[in-house]
Structure formats: C-alpha cells, structure tokens
Amino acid sequence: VDVLDTSGDMQFPAMRRLSIATAHAFLLVYSTTSEPSLGCVKQCFEEIREQRADYQDIPIVIVGNKSDLSVKHREVRIEDVSEWVFCELPKLK
C-alpha cells in the first residue's frame, strides 16, 4: 500500500503524478465540514482522469470524512456530492 496524503497541499506535483501513474486503486477523502476539500477531491479526480487512460477500470472510492458531526457543522451536502458523482462524472462505457 502506498499512501499519498495531499491534505490539500499541491507542493509535490511530481510525486502526485508518480502515485497516480502506479496506483491500483484510489481513495479520495474530503471533509464534510470543508467545501474546499471537496474541490480538492474533484481536482484529484480530474488529474487521475487526465493521466490514466484506464481510469474507468480502476476502483475509485470517494469518502466524506466527519459525517458523524451534526448537520450544522457541514459545509458539503450529501446531495451535492451525489450530484457530482452520479451526474457529472463520465459514465462507464
């Protein structure tokens, strides 16, 4: 297992590219209490899509962290994520 923890930090693009090129699966995690973290997940997904012609054949899991907190702490609604995942992501061939 090779873990690349970006934590919203884009300082090492070469390491990201290498990790994307060699990965067998992706776990993209955003914080439900941070709208910008979902933006980072979307950006990471776009990088995967651009760099991997086989991205549709690779398991990609998107996880909302801190979902145990009350709704008043959330900046990211599950409906917004669902809409992106099910409506905007390219469909399998």
XYZ file of N, CA and C in Angstrom, residues 13-45:
99
model
N 3.971 18.052 -7.176
C 3.235 17.504 -8.323
C 3.891 16.268 -8.936
N 5.224 16.189 -8.906
C 5.894 15.014 -9.474
C 5.549 13.752 -8.685
N 5.487 13.860 -7.358
C 5.126 12.725 -6.520
C 3.673 12.317 -6.770
N 2.813 13.300 -6.957
C 1.403 13.012 -7.266
C 1.283 12.267 -8.580
N 1.980 12.758 -9.593
C 1.913 12.114 -10.907
C 2.395 10.668 -10.834
N 3.487 10.440 -10.099
C 4.007 9.083 -9.947
C 2.995 8.194 -9.225
N 2.421 8.701 -8.172
C 1.419 7.920 -7.430
C 0.209 7.602 -8.295
N -0.238 8.565 -9.059
C -1.385 8.345 -9.949
C -1.031 7.328 -11.029
N 0.162 7.416 -11.579
C 0.575 6.521 -12.656
C 0.699 5.068 -12.211
N 1.026 4.841 -10.939
C 1.295 3.481 -10.479
C 0.205 2.887 -9.589
N -0.821 3.644 -9.281
C -1.850 3.170 -8.342
C -2.742 2.095 -8.966
N -3.212 1.204 -8.093
C -4.157 0.165 -8.498
C -5.576 0.504 -8.036
N -5.699 1.518 -7.188
C -6.992 1.984 -6.685
C -6.783 3.361 -6.063
N -7.885 4.099 -5.901
C -7.817 5.425 -5.307
C -8.893 5.569 -4.247
N -8.521 6.190 -3.145
C -9.451 6.553 -2.086
C -9.327 8.064 -1.935
N -10.345 8.784 -2.364
C -10.344 10.248 -2.319
C -11.240 10.675 -1.166
N -10.650 11.353 -0.196
C -11.366 11.710 1.032
C -11.497 13.220 1.137
N -12.722 13.678 1.405
C -12.977 15.092 1.655
C -13.606 15.236 3.033
N -13.545 16.436 3.563
C -14.165 16.714 4.858
C -15.553 17.297 4.616
N -16.535 16.760 5.290
C -17.895 17.303 5.139
C -18.007 18.697 5.741
N -16.987 19.096 6.511
C -17.001 20.426 7.128
C -16.194 21.446 6.331
N -15.776 21.071 5.108
C -14.944 21.968 4.315
C -15.267 21.853 2.828
N -15.915 22.854 2.302
C -16.229 22.898 0.870
C -14.953 22.845 0.018
N -13.885 23.566 0.404
C -12.655 23.488 -0.400
C -12.065 22.075 -0.482
N -12.279 21.252 0.533
C -11.739 19.892 0.477
C -12.427 19.067 -0.608
N -13.704 19.306 -0.841
C -14.395 18.632 -1.941
C -13.830 19.120 -3.270
N -13.513 20.399 -3.353
C -12.878 20.924 -4.560
C -11.555 20.239 -4.838
N -10.787 19.950 -3.796
C -9.515 19.235 -3.954
C -9.745 17.816 -4.463
N -10.788 17.158 -3.968
C -11.114 15.815 -4.436
C -11.484 15.859 -5.910
N -12.256 16.851 -6.295
C -12.625 16.982 -7.714
C -11.386 17.209 -8.567
N -10.472 18.022 -8.082
C -9.235 18.286 -8.811
C -8.389 17.013 -8.914
N -8.296 16.265 -7.836
C -7.554 14.999 -7.859
C -8.169 14.030 -8.857
N -9.487 13.965 -8.868
C -10.152 13.076 -9.822
C -9.825 13.495 -11.251
